[in-house]
Structures are given as C-alpha cells and as structure tokens.
C-alpha cells in the first residue's frame, strides 16, 4: 500500500517549488517535522518562527511577500489568535493554515475568527500533520482559481468563458477510480480545466457556475464530453478496460435529444455508452422536472451509467434515489475524508452504503485522502474509491503511465 500521495502533476510541483512558506510553532520538533514534510512536497523556501512576534518580524522583513503561513494556536508570547489579528491588520494576502491539537469547538471558533478577519483561510490541520491533508489545504492556494486579495474565488465573466470555449482552451484531466476489492483501476472521472493563455490553468470553481448561469454550460459539457470520448476511445483500443465518468449539469437536461447526441459522440470515438458514466448533482433546481426525468431515463435506456454525485450534501438526496434509475452513488467527500475520526460523517457514510447497496448501486467514495480513510471504507464495504490518496486529477497524457505504475506497485 502506498503511504502517501502517489501523483503530483508537473504543473503542481512547479507551483509547490516556488511557494514561500512560514511555519509558526513553539515546538522545535513540530517545526522540524513540518519542514521535512514541506520539503518532501518539493517546497524549497520555508522559514520558521517560535511565536507570533518572531513571525511578524519574518513577514515584515521578507524580501518577497510570503505566500503561506502555517500557524500553531497555542504559543507562549504572542499566541496564534493574536497573531492572526496582526496578520489581518497588515492585510496579509497569503494563505493561512492553522495547525492545532485543540478540540474541535475551539478550532471552529478560531476558524470563524479567521473568516471575520477576511484572511485567506485554507484549513485546519490536526497535529501530527498528515501529508495528504496538508496538500489538500495547499491545493486551494496553488490550484490557480483566480482569487481576489482575500482569497475569495474570482469568477470569470461569461464573455471570457465564451472566448475560452471558442478557442478550444478547455482541457480534460482524469482522476482514477480504484476498486477496493482488488485495487484495480476501473476508470476515471473527467474533470475540466481551462488552460487560459494569460491566467494559466483555471479550476472549475471559477467558471462552471457562471457557465450555468449564462447559458454556456451546453457548449462546455459538449466540449468536455467530446474530449473525454476521444481519450476513452484511444485507451480502449490500446486494450485498457476502463469506464469514464463525465459531469453533467442539471442545466444540460433541457433538450430531449441529449441521449442521442451523447450516444452519437461516443459512437464516433468507438465508445459504447455502457463505458460512460454520467455524474449528476442537483446544484440548481431542475427547471422542468418532467423533461429532466425523461432525459435521465432515456440516457439510462441508451446504456449510459448514471451516478448521483455529492451524495449527502442536501442537493442530492434520498428522494432522487428512489425516483431515478441511478447505477452509482458517489458519497460526497465531506463524509469520506476524516470519517474514521468523525462519528457523524461515519454514520452518514454507513447509511449511504447500506441504502445504495440495497438499491443495487455501486458505491464510490470521493475525497479519500489517507490510509485511515481507505481502511474505514474497506471495512464498511465500499466498492470504489477516488481521491488524493490514490491520485490527484492528472492530464490525459499522464493517465496510462500512472495506471501502469499503480498496477505494477500492487
Ligand atoms: P466533483 O464532481 O465533486 O469532483 C470532485 C472534485 O473533488 C474535483 O475537484 C477533485 O479534484 C476533487 N478531489 C478529488 N479527490 C479529492 C480529495 O481526496 N480531497 C479533496 N479535498 N478533493 C478531492 P475539481 O476538479 O476542482 O472540480 C470541482 C467541481 O467542478 C466538480 O466537483 C464538479 O462539480 C465540477 N466540474 C468539474 N468538471 C466539470 C465538467 O466538465 N462539467 C461540469 N458540469 N462540472 C464540472
Ligand atoms: Ca463529479
Ligand atoms: Ca462530488
């Protein structure tokens, strides 16, 4: 079993390498440990401070602005909470990660404080810090969703998105799905990335909801679906037995000929619909329920797999399960990541598994980040796993090489 993240794409490792980080903790041992971990991730510029005063001095005297502070809460001298206030006073624009051994309620309070200060909060890490959790928090910083000074995601304008679509700048990344029973790579989820000529690689949070709102989501979904089918066709002809999942927005379910369009595109790439899973989440209300239901049902009749995404988040709920012919249930990552230590998450995970299995669905856990997550999922009888613990989303041309390495290491 791999002990940590097995894939960081070259793009991300470049960004990690150039990150300027400050570690603040009164415990030298913790500092050593964190510094080792950062250096394993390829981060080269790490400075350290033993309390808030020293940290502020480091920030004020840095030649180039620091981009990330990882800060303990309890320290003699100036503690973490006071330090955060001073950071906010300085309009610190970098990311802030809290590391703490304190109990959850204290952390929740501090987190709301960080938000109130309008600092760019990336998350809280429980001590001892785990590499996967650290990397996840870092993703917000290095995954280049354009952000304003407060770290809030800056959405792209519909005009920009239109231009990007017309210029063919949407790329497909793939994140492996692995079957727990035998660790076989059964497929991958296709995730869109926008290769912007000036802004670099843009994450979907910055443009999917805008595309939905401004009527651009049909074009976006088609662009992604075409690329996904092209790759899947090639991989299948190379002898790889894979299913590819593509995200479909509820706003795409507006034209009755959608099942034919998808089937045609798949066919042009030599892909059978039963190799394709369409993931849906009710992120917005279905505007015309009768039409949506008809389309979903006919997609299933054509042979497409149907996955209910983000299950448990309130958008995708029990009701849908009974109404619609879904073949797969994807438990949202909030109930997966860290579930071994969170009794509420674990309970939701367990009941989702029971229910899904009772309805004959395959259960996929998304957002599995650690060995602990994996072990719990295996014990609970989850079918498939997707998450940073297995691999991060990667460009299409890295996928088969990754798969080969994964299979060789099993
Ligand atoms: P999603 O469908 O829930 O996709 C999973 C998201 O979780 C991906 O984010 C993935 O990178 C991230 N993820 C995977 N493993 C882990 C993990 O172990 N820990 C954590 N913290 N996160 C993990 P991504 O690629 O940024 O996509 C965000 C959302 O954007 C997707 O959420 C999906 O709703 C939407 N999206 C992405 N591509 C498309 C697309 O082609 N069409 C549409 N309509 N939506 C898309
Ligand atoms: Ca999805
Ligand atoms: Ca999801």
Tab-separated table of N, CA, C and O in Angstrom, residues 197-281:
chain	number	residue	atom	x	y	z
A	197	UNK	N	-4.619	31.431	-21.655
A	197	UNK	CA	-3.317	31.882	-22.166
A	197	UNK	C	-2.585	32.824	-21.204
A	197	UNK	O	-1.364	32.795	-21.136
A	198	UNK	N	-3.309	33.642	-20.452
A	198	UNK	CA	-2.611	34.538	-19.514
A	198	UNK	C	-2.681	34.073	-18.063
A	198	UNK	O	-1.718	34.184	-17.324
A	199	UNK	N	-3.833	33.532	-17.672
A	199	UNK	CA	-4.005	33.217	-16.259
A	199	UNK	C	-3.505	31.827	-15.876
A	199	UNK	O	-3.523	31.462	-14.701
A	200	UNK	N	-3.120	31.035	-16.860
A	200	UNK	CA	-2.665	29.685	-16.536
A	200	UNK	C	-3.833	28.726	-16.398
A	200	UNK	O	-4.906	28.957	-16.952
A	201	UNK	N	-3.615	27.670	-15.638
A	201	UNK	CA	-4.634	26.632	-15.526
A	201	UNK	C	-5.704	27.037	-14.511
A	201	UNK	O	-5.404	27.237	-13.343
A	202	UNK	N	-6.935	27.127	-14.958
A	202	UNK	CA	-8.006	27.586	-14.074
A	202	UNK	C	-8.899	26.412	-13.655
A	202	UNK	O	-9.307	25.594	-14.472
A	203	UNK	N	-9.184	26.364	-12.352
A	203	UNK	CA	-10.005	25.287	-11.790
A	203	UNK	C	-11.497	25.553	-12.072
A	203	UNK	O	-11.908	26.709	-12.162
A	204	UNK	N	-12.295	24.484	-12.125
A	204	UNK	CA	-13.708	24.653	-12.495
A	204	UNK	C	-14.537	25.534	-11.568
A	204	UNK	O	-15.497	26.137	-12.031
A	205	UNK	N	-14.192	25.630	-10.278
A	205	UNK	CA	-14.994	26.506	-9.397
A	205	UNK	C	-15.104	27.914	-9.940
A	205	UNK	O	-16.068	28.614	-9.654
A	206	UNK	N	-14.107	28.336	-10.717
A	206	UNK	CA	-14.091	29.721	-11.172
A	206	UNK	C	-14.968	29.955	-12.396
A	206	UNK	O	-15.179	31.100	-12.787
A	207	UNK	N	-15.477	28.873	-13.005
A	207	UNK	CA	-16.276	29.154	-14.206
A	207	UNK	C	-17.498	28.266	-14.442
A	207	UNK	O	-18.363	28.633	-15.232
A	208	UNK	N	-17.628	27.126	-13.744
A	208	UNK	CA	-18.785	26.266	-14.019
A	208	UNK	C	-20.107	26.973	-13.690
A	208	UNK	O	-21.029	27.005	-14.506
A	209	UNK	N	-20.183	27.569	-12.503
A	209	UNK	CA	-21.470	28.157	-12.121
A	209	UNK	C	-21.800	29.354	-13.019
A	209	UNK	O	-22.968	29.600	-13.324
A	210	UNK	N	-20.775	30.071	-13.454
A	210	UNK	CA	-21.021	31.190	-14.383
A	210	UNK	C	-21.537	30.642	-15.714
A	210	UNK	O	-22.499	31.168	-16.288
A	211	UNK	N	-20.900	29.563	-16.184
A	211	UNK	CA	-21.342	28.953	-17.449
A	211	UNK	C	-22.797	28.494	-17.335
A	211	UNK	O	-23.593	28.662	-18.269
A	212	UNK	N	-23.153	27.954	-16.161
A	212	UNK	CA	-24.541	27.508	-15.972
A	212	UNK	C	-25.493	28.694	-16.014
A	212	UNK	O	-26.542	28.648	-16.658
A	213	UNK	N	-25.090	29.742	-15.352
A	213	UNK	CA	-25.977	30.890	-15.230
A	213	UNK	C	-26.191	31.606	-16.564
A	213	UNK	O	-27.251	32.146	-16.824
A	214	UNK	N	-25.146	31.612	-17.407
A	214	UNK	CA	-25.230	32.393	-18.642
A	214	UNK	C	-25.422	31.553	-19.899
A	214	UNK	O	-25.064	31.963	-20.992
A	215	UNK	N	-25.959	30.349	-19.709
A	215	UNK	CA	-26.318	29.560	-20.884
A	215	UNK	C	-25.132	29.024	-21.669
A	215	UNK	O	-25.250	28.759	-22.869
A	216	UNK	N	-23.981	28.870	-21.032
A	216	UNK	CA	-22.807	28.369	-21.752
A	216	UNK	C	-22.503	26.915	-21.409
A	216	UNK	O	-21.562	26.325	-21.934
A	217	UNK	N	-23.312	26.348	-20.512
A	217	UNK	CA	-22.955	25.033	-19.985
A	217	UNK	C	-23.140	23.925	-21.031
A	217	UNK	O	-22.427	22.929	-21.018
A	218	UNK	N	-24.095	24.106	-21.967
A	218	UNK	CA	-24.259	23.082	-23.005
A	218	UNK	C	-22.986	22.968	-23.838
A	218	UNK	O	-22.483	21.869	-24.077
A	219	UNK	N	-22.462	24.118	-24.253
A	219	UNK	CA	-21.244	24.098	-25.065
A	219	UNK	C	-20.073	23.526	-24.272
A	219	UNK	O	-19.255	22.772	-24.790
A	220	UNK	N	-20.010	23.897	-22.990
A	220	UNK	CA	-18.910	23.401	-22.168
A	220	UNK	C	-18.993	21.884	-21.990
A	220	UNK	O	-18.013	21.159	-22.193
A	221	UNK	N	-20.183	21.411	-21.654
A	221	UNK	CA	-20.346	19.964	-21.460
A	221	UNK	C	-20.004	19.198	-22.747
A	221	UNK	O	-19.334	18.164	-22.701
A	222	UNK	N	-20.461	19.714	-23.890
A	222	UNK	CA	-20.173	19.026	-25.156
A	222	UNK	C	-18.669	18.992	-25.427
A	222	UNK	O	-18.138	17.975	-25.872
A	223	UNK	N	-17.995	20.121	-25.157
A	223	UNK	CA	-16.546	20.171	-25.398
A	223	UNK	C	-15.838	19.127	-24.530
A	223	UNK	O	-14.972	18.377	-25.003
A	224	UNK	N	-16.250	19.062	-23.254
A	224	UNK	CA	-15.632	18.108	-22.328
A	224	UNK	C	-15.979	16.675	-22.731
A	224	UNK	O	-15.110	15.795	-22.780
A	225	UNK	N	-17.239	16.453	-23.048
A	225	UNK	CA	-17.687	15.097	-23.395
A	225	UNK	C	-16.935	14.584	-24.630
A	225	UNK	O	-16.462	13.453	-24.656
A	226	UNK	N	-16.811	15.446	-25.654
A	226	UNK	CA	-16.073	15.047	-26.864
A	226	UNK	C	-14.655	14.622	-26.543
A	226	UNK	O	-14.184	13.577	-26.985
A	227	UNK	N	-13.961	15.476	-25.751
A	227	UNK	CA	-12.570	15.150	-25.421
A	227	UNK	C	-12.494	13.858	-24.617
A	227	UNK	O	-11.614	13.023	-24.846
A	228	UNK	N	-13.406	13.715	-23.666
A	228	UNK	CA	-13.395	12.508	-22.831
A	228	UNK	C	-13.569	11.267	-23.703
A	228	UNK	O	-12.871	10.263	-23.524
A	229	UNK	N	-14.496	11.348	-24.674
A	229	UNK	CA	-14.752	10.188	-25.534
A	229	UNK	C	-13.550	9.891	-26.432
A	229	UNK	O	-13.221	8.727	-26.684
A	230	UNK	N	-12.904	10.951	-26.928
A	230	UNK	CA	-11.716	10.744	-27.759
A	230	UNK	C	-10.656	9.959	-26.977
A	230	UNK	O	-10.118	8.962	-27.453
A	231	UNK	N	-10.394	10.413	-25.738
A	231	UNK	CA	-9.381	9.721	-24.925
A	231	UNK	C	-9.805	8.290	-24.625
A	231	UNK	O	-9.014	7.357	-24.757
A	232	UNK	N	-11.067	8.135	-24.231
A	232	UNK	CA	-11.536	6.795	-23.872
A	232	UNK	C	-11.444	5.847	-25.072
A	232	UNK	O	-11.053	4.686	-24.929
A	233	UNK	N	-11.791	6.364	-26.263
A	233	UNK	CA	-11.701	5.541	-27.476
A	233	UNK	C	-10.279	5.041	-27.685
A	233	UNK	O	-10.053	3.853	-27.941
A	234	UNK	N	-9.321	5.951	-27.538
A	234	UNK	CA	-7.919	5.578	-27.736
A	234	UNK	C	-7.485	4.546	-26.695
A	234	UNK	O	-6.908	3.507	-27.017
A	235	UNK	N	-7.808	4.824	-25.432
A	235	UNK	CA	-7.390	3.911	-24.353
A	235	UNK	C	-8.027	2.531	-24.533
A	235	UNK	O	-7.386	1.504	-24.312
A	236	UNK	N	-9.290	2.509	-24.949
A	236	UNK	CA	-9.966	1.226	-25.131
A	236	UNK	C	-9.298	0.426	-26.251
A	236	UNK	O	-9.059	-0.772	-26.115
A	237	UNK	N	-8.972	1.132	-27.350
A	237	UNK	CA	-8.302	0.426	-28.458
A	237	UNK	C	-6.912	-0.064	-28.069
A	237	UNK	O	-6.411	-1.036	-28.604
A	238	UNK	N	-6.296	0.619	-27.074
A	238	UNK	CA	-4.991	0.144	-26.591
A	238	UNK	C	-5.147	-1.066	-25.669
A	238	UNK	O	-4.159	-1.595	-25.163
A	239	UNK	N	-6.402	-1.455	-25.411
A	239	UNK	CA	-6.624	-2.650	-24.603
A	239	UNK	C	-6.927	-2.375	-23.138
A	239	UNK	O	-6.980	-3.302	-22.340
A	240	UNK	N	-7.132	-1.110	-22.774
A	240	UNK	CA	-7.458	-0.803	-21.377
A	240	UNK	C	-8.964	-0.902	-21.173
A	240	UNK	O	-9.734	-0.376	-21.952
A	241	UNK	N	-9.332	-1.607	-20.095
A	241	UNK	CA	-10.738	-1.820	-19.801
A	241	UNK	C	-11.185	-0.758	-18.791
A	241	UNK	O	-11.030	-0.924	-17.595
A	242	UNK	N	-11.701	0.340	-19.301
A	242	UNK	CA	-11.984	1.492	-18.441
A	242	UNK	C	-13.382	2.048	-18.663
A	242	UNK	O	-13.942	1.941	-19.753
A	243	UNK	N	-13.912	2.643	-17.599
A	243	UNK	CA	-15.124	3.451	-17.746
A	243	UNK	C	-14.765	4.884	-17.391
A	243	UNK	O	-14.039	5.114	-16.429
A	244	UNK	N	-15.302	5.820	-18.145
A	244	UNK	CA	-15.011	7.221	-17.852
A	244	UNK	C	-16.283	7.935	-17.388
A	244	UNK	O	-17.351	7.772	-17.978
A	245	UNK	N	-16.136	8.676	-16.299
A	245	UNK	CA	-17.255	9.445	-15.768
A	245	UNK	C	-17.150	10.898	-16.221
A	245	UNK	O	-16.074	11.489	-16.176
A	246	UNK	N	-18.271	11.440	-16.661
A	246	UNK	CA	-18.304	12.840	-17.088
A	246	UNK	C	-19.384	13.559	-16.279
A	246	UNK	O	-20.462	13.018	-16.048
A	247	UNK	N	-19.064	14.770	-15.837
A	247	UNK	CA	-20.036	15.549	-15.071
A	247	UNK	C	-21.045	16.217	-15.994
A	247	UNK	O	-20.678	16.865	-16.971
A	248	UNK	N	-22.309	16.043	-15.648
A	248	UNK	CA	-23.373	16.674	-16.426
A	248	UNK	C	-24.130	17.607	-15.495
A	248	UNK	O	-24.477	17.226	-14.374
A	249	UNK	N	-24.339	18.820	-15.936
A	249	UNK	CA	-25.069	19.782	-15.118
A	249	UNK	C	-26.569	19.587	-15.310
A	249	UNK	O	-27.019	19.181	-16.378
A	250	UNK	N	-27.335	19.879	-14.286
A	250	UNK	CA	-28.792	19.795	-14.413
A	250	UNK	C	-29.282	20.692	-15.554
A	250	UNK	O	-30.280	20.410	-16.191
A	251	UNK	N	-28.555	21.781	-15.779
A	251	UNK	CA	-28.948	22.691	-16.858
A	251	UNK	C	-28.746	22.085	-18.246
A	251	UNK	O	-29.233	22.621	-19.235
A	252	UNK	N	-27.996	20.975	-18.294
A	252	UNK	CA	-27.843	20.295	-19.585
A	252	UNK	C	-29.082	19.468	-19.934
A	252	UNK	O	-29.271	19.069	-21.081
A	253	UNK	N	-29.900	19.208	-18.913
A	253	UNK	CA	-31.038	18.310	-19.137
A	253	UNK	C	-32.238	19.100	-19.638
A	253	UNK	O	-33.324	19.069	-19.070
A	254	UNK	N	-32.021	19.834	-20.724
A	254	UNK	CA	-33.086	20.698	-21.217
A	254	UNK	C	-33.515	20.347	-22.636
A	254	UNK	O	-34.473	20.853	-23.149
A	255	UNK	N	-32.736	19.467	-23.274
A	255	UNK	CA	-33.119	19.121	-24.649
A	255	UNK	C	-33.350	17.626	-24.751
A	255	UNK	O	-32.529	16.812	-24.353
A	256	UNK	N	-34.478	17.282	-25.344
A	256	UNK	CA	-34.890	15.885	-25.346
A	256	UNK	C	-33.967	14.986	-26.169
A	256	UNK	O	-33.932	13.779	-25.969
A	257	UNK	N	-33.212	15.604	-27.099
A	257	UNK	CA	-32.347	14.749	-27.923
A	257	UNK	C	-30.951	14.550	-27.314
A	257	UNK	O	-30.062	14.006	-27.956
A	258	UNK	N	-30.769	14.964	-26.047
A	258	UNK	CA	-29.458	14.801	-25.411
A	258	UNK	C	-28.947	13.352	-25.438
A	258	UNK	O	-27.772	13.116	-25.769
A	259	UNK	N	-29.804	12.351	-25.129
A	259	UNK	CA	-29.311	10.963	-25.175
A	259	UNK	C	-28.758	10.591	-26.554
A	259	UNK	O	-27.709	9.936	-26.645
A	260	UNK	N	-29.421	11.036	-27.619
A	260	UNK	CA	-28.939	10.733	-28.978
A	260	UNK	C	-27.616	11.445	-29.248
A	260	UNK	O	-26.693	10.867	-29.820
A	261	UNK	N	-27.544	12.711	-28.829
A	261	UNK	CA	-26.311	13.473	-29.062
A	261	UNK	C	-25.131	12.794	-28.365
A	261	UNK	O	-24.080	12.549	-28.983
A	262	UNK	N	-25.302	12.448	-27.081
A	262	UNK	CA	-24.220	11.771	-26.352
A	262	UNK	C	-23.869	10.432	-27.020
A	262	UNK	O	-22.699	10.096	-27.192
A	263	UNK	N	-24.893	9.675	-27.381
A	263	UNK	CA	-24.626	8.357	-27.979
A	263	UNK	C	-23.873	8.522	-29.303
A	263	UNK	O	-22.949	7.751	-29.601
A	264	UNK	N	-24.242	9.545	-30.084
A	264	UNK	CA	-23.548	9.787	-31.363
A	264	UNK	C	-22.081	10.131	-31.140
A	264	UNK	O	-21.198	9.590	-31.804
A	265	UNK	N	-21.847	11.052	-30.214
A	265	UNK	CA	-20.461	11.465	-29.963
A	265	UNK	C	-19.638	10.268	-29.485
A	265	UNK	O	-18.512	10.043	-29.951
A	266	UNK	N	-20.202	9.490	-28.563
A	266	UNK	CA	-19.487	8.309	-28.067
A	266	UNK	C	-19.194	7.371	-29.241
A	266	UNK	O	-18.064	6.900	-29.417
A	267	UNK	N	-20.233	7.137	-30.061
A	267	UNK	CA	-20.086	6.234	-31.206
A	267	UNK	C	-18.983	6.679	-32.162
A	267	UNK	O	-18.209	5.859	-32.659
A	268	UNK	N	-18.895	7.987	-32.391
A	268	UNK	CA	-17.853	8.499	-33.299
A	268	UNK	C	-16.453	8.171	-32.801
A	268	UNK	O	-15.505	8.087	-33.575
A	269	UNK	N	-16.306	8.017	-31.475
A	269	UNK	CA	-14.999	7.653	-30.931
A	269	UNK	C	-14.884	6.157	-30.689
A	269	UNK	O	-13.932	5.688	-30.068
A	270	UNK	N	-15.887	5.422	-31.135
A	270	UNK	CA	-15.854	3.974	-30.954
A	270	UNK	C	-16.115	3.550	-29.516
A	270	UNK	O	-15.672	2.494	-29.076
A	271	UNK	N	-16.852	4.393	-28.781
A	271	UNK	CA	-17.124	4.088	-27.371
A	271	UNK	C	-18.574	3.646	-27.202
A	271	UNK	O	-19.484	4.277	-27.727
A	272	UNK	N	-18.770	2.555	-26.457
A	272	UNK	CA	-20.136	2.123	-26.153
A	272	UNK	C	-20.649	2.873	-24.932
A	272	UNK	O	-19.896	3.109	-23.987
A	273	UNK	N	-21.943	3.242	-24.946
A	273	UNK	CA	-22.481	4.004	-23.805
A	273	UNK	C	-22.258	3.324	-22.454
A	273	UNK	O	-22.117	4.008	-21.448
A	274	UNK	N	-22.196	1.995	-22.425
A	274	UNK	CA	-22.036	1.365	-21.105
A	274	UNK	C	-20.620	1.537	-20.535
A	274	UNK	O	-20.332	1.099	-19.430
A	275	UNK	N	-19.755	2.196	-21.285
A	275	UNK	CA	-18.416	2.540	-20.795
A	275	UNK	C	-18.379	3.947	-20.211
A	275	UNK	O	-17.328	4.443	-19.819
A	276	UNK	N	-19.528	4.601	-20.253
A	276	UNK	CA	-19.584	6.013	-19.855
A	276	UNK	C	-20.538	6.175	-18.672
A	276	UNK	O	-21.640	5.633	-18.681
A	277	UNK	N	-20.083	6.889	-17.662
A	277	UNK	CA	-20.947	7.179	-16.513
A	277	UNK	C	-21.195	8.682	-16.471
A	277	UNK	O	-20.259	9.469	-16.570
A	278	UNK	N	-22.436	9.053	-16.384
A	278	UNK	CA	-22.769	10.473	-16.315
A	278	UNK	C	-23.053	10.836	-14.862
A	278	UNK	O	-23.918	10.236	-14.228
A	279	UNK	N	-22.285	11.776	-14.325
A	279	UNK	CA	-22.453	12.169	-12.926
A	279	UNK	C	-23.329	13.411	-12.855
A	279	UNK	O	-23.080	14.398	-13.538
A	280	UNK	N	-24.329	13.331	-11.996
A	280	UNK	CA	-25.237	14.475	-11.883
A	280	UNK	C	-25.430	14.863	-10.440
A	280	UNK	O	-25.532	14.023	-9.570
A	281	UNK	N	-25.497	16.142	-10.217
A	281	UNK	CA	-25.832	16.632	-8.891
A	281	UNK	C	-26.811	17.761	-9.077
A	281	UNK	O	-26.753	18.485	-10.062
